[in-house]
CSV table of C-alpha atoms in Angstrom, one decimal:
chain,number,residue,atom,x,y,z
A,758,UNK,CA,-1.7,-13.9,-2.0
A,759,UNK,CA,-3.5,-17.0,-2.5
A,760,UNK,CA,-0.5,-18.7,-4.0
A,761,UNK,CA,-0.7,-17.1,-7.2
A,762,UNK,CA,2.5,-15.5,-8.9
A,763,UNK,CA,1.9,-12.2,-10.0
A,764,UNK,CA,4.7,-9.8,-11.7
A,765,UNK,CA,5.3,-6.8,-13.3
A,766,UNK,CA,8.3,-5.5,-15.3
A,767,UNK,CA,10.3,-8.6,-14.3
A,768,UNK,CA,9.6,-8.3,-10.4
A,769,UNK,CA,8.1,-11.1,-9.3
A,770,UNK,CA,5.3,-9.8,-6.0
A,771,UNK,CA,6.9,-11.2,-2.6
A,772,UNK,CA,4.7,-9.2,-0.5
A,773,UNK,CA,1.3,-7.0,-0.4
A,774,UNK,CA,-1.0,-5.2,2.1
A,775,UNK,CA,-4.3,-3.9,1.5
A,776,UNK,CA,-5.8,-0.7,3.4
A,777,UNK,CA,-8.9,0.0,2.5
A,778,UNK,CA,-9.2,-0.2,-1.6
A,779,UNK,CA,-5.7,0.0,-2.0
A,780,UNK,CA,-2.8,-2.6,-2.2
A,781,UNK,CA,0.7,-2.4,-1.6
A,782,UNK,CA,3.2,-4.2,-2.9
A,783,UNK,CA,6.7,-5.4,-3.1
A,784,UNK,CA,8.7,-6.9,-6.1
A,785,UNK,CA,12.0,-8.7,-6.0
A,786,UNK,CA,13.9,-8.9,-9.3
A,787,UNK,CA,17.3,-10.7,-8.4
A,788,UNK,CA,19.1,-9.1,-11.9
A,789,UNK,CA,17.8,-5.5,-12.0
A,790,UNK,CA,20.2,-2.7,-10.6
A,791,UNK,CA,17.7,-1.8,-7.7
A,792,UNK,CA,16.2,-5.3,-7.0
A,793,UNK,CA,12.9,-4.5,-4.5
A,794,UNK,CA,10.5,-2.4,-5.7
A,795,UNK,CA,7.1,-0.9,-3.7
A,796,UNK,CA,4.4,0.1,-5.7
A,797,UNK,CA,1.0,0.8,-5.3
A,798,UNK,CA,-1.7,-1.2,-7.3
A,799,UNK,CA,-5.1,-1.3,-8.6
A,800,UNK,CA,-6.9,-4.2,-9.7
A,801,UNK,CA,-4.2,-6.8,-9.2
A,802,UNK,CA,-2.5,-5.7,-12.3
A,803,UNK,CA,-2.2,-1.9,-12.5
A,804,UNK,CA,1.0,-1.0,-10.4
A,805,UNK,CA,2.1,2.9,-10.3
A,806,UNK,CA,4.4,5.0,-7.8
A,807,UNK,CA,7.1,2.4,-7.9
A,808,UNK,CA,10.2,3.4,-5.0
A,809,UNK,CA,13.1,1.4,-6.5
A,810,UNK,CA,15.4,0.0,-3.8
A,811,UNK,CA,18.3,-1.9,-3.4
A,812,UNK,CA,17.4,-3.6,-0.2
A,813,UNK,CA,14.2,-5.5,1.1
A,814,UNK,CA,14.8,-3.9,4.1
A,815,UNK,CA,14.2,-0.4,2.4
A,816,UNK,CA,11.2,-1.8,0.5
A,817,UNK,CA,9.9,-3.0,3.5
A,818,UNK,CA,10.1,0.2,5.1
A,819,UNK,CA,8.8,2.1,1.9
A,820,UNK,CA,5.6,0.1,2.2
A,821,UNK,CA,5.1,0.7,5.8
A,822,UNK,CA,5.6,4.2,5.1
A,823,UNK,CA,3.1,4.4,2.6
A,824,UNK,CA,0.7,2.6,4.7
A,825,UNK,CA,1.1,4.7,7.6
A,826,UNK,CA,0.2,7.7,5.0
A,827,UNK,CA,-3.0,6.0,3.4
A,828,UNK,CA,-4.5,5.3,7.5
A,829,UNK,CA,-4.2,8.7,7.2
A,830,UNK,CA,-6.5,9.0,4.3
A,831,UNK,CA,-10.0,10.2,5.2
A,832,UNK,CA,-11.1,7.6,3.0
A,833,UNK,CA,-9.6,5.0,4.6
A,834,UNK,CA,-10.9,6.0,8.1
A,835,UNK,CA,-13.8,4.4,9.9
A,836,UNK,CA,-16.2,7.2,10.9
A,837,UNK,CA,-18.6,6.5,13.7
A,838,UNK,CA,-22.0,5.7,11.9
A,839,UNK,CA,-23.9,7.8,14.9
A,840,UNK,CA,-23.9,11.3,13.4
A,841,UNK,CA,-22.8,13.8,16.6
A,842,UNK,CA,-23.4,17.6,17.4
A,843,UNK,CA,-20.9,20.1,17.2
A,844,UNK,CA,-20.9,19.6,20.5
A,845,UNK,CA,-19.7,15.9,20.9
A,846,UNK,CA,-23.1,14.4,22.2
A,847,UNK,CA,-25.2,12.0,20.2
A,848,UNK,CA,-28.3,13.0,18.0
């Protein structure tokens, strides 16, 4: 993350992962009643779809969760730039 501090709502950003044009990411607030939190976020600043937690091992498997979902994504997929026929062979 560069080794800049970002937050949000008193989490502090331990962790992200970015697929395509989206980032996930993982807060730690040591005082809050469910300390690890995964979000989604846009822009570096926008976070939305928070899964509260009360272990970094849940968070953890939150975010891998998600990410397996948004590989998933058709636009997150690389396509093969040669367009094919309906029948598999090259144009």
């Amino acid at each position: 993350m560069n080794g800049e501090t970002r937050s949000n709502q008193g989490y502090e950003i331990i962790e992200s992962c970015t697929i395509g044009n989206t980032e996930l990411v993982i807060g730690h607030h040591p005082k809050a009643p469910n300390p690890y939190v995964c979000w989604y976020c846009k822009g570096g600043d926008n976070y939305y779809w928070g899964c509260y937690c009360n272990t970094l091992e849940a968070a953890r498997d939150k975010l891998n969760e998600r990410y397996q979902s948004e590989c998933q994504m058709p636009y997150n997929q690389q396509h093969d730039k040669k367009a094919k026929q309906h029948d598999g062979r090259e144009r």
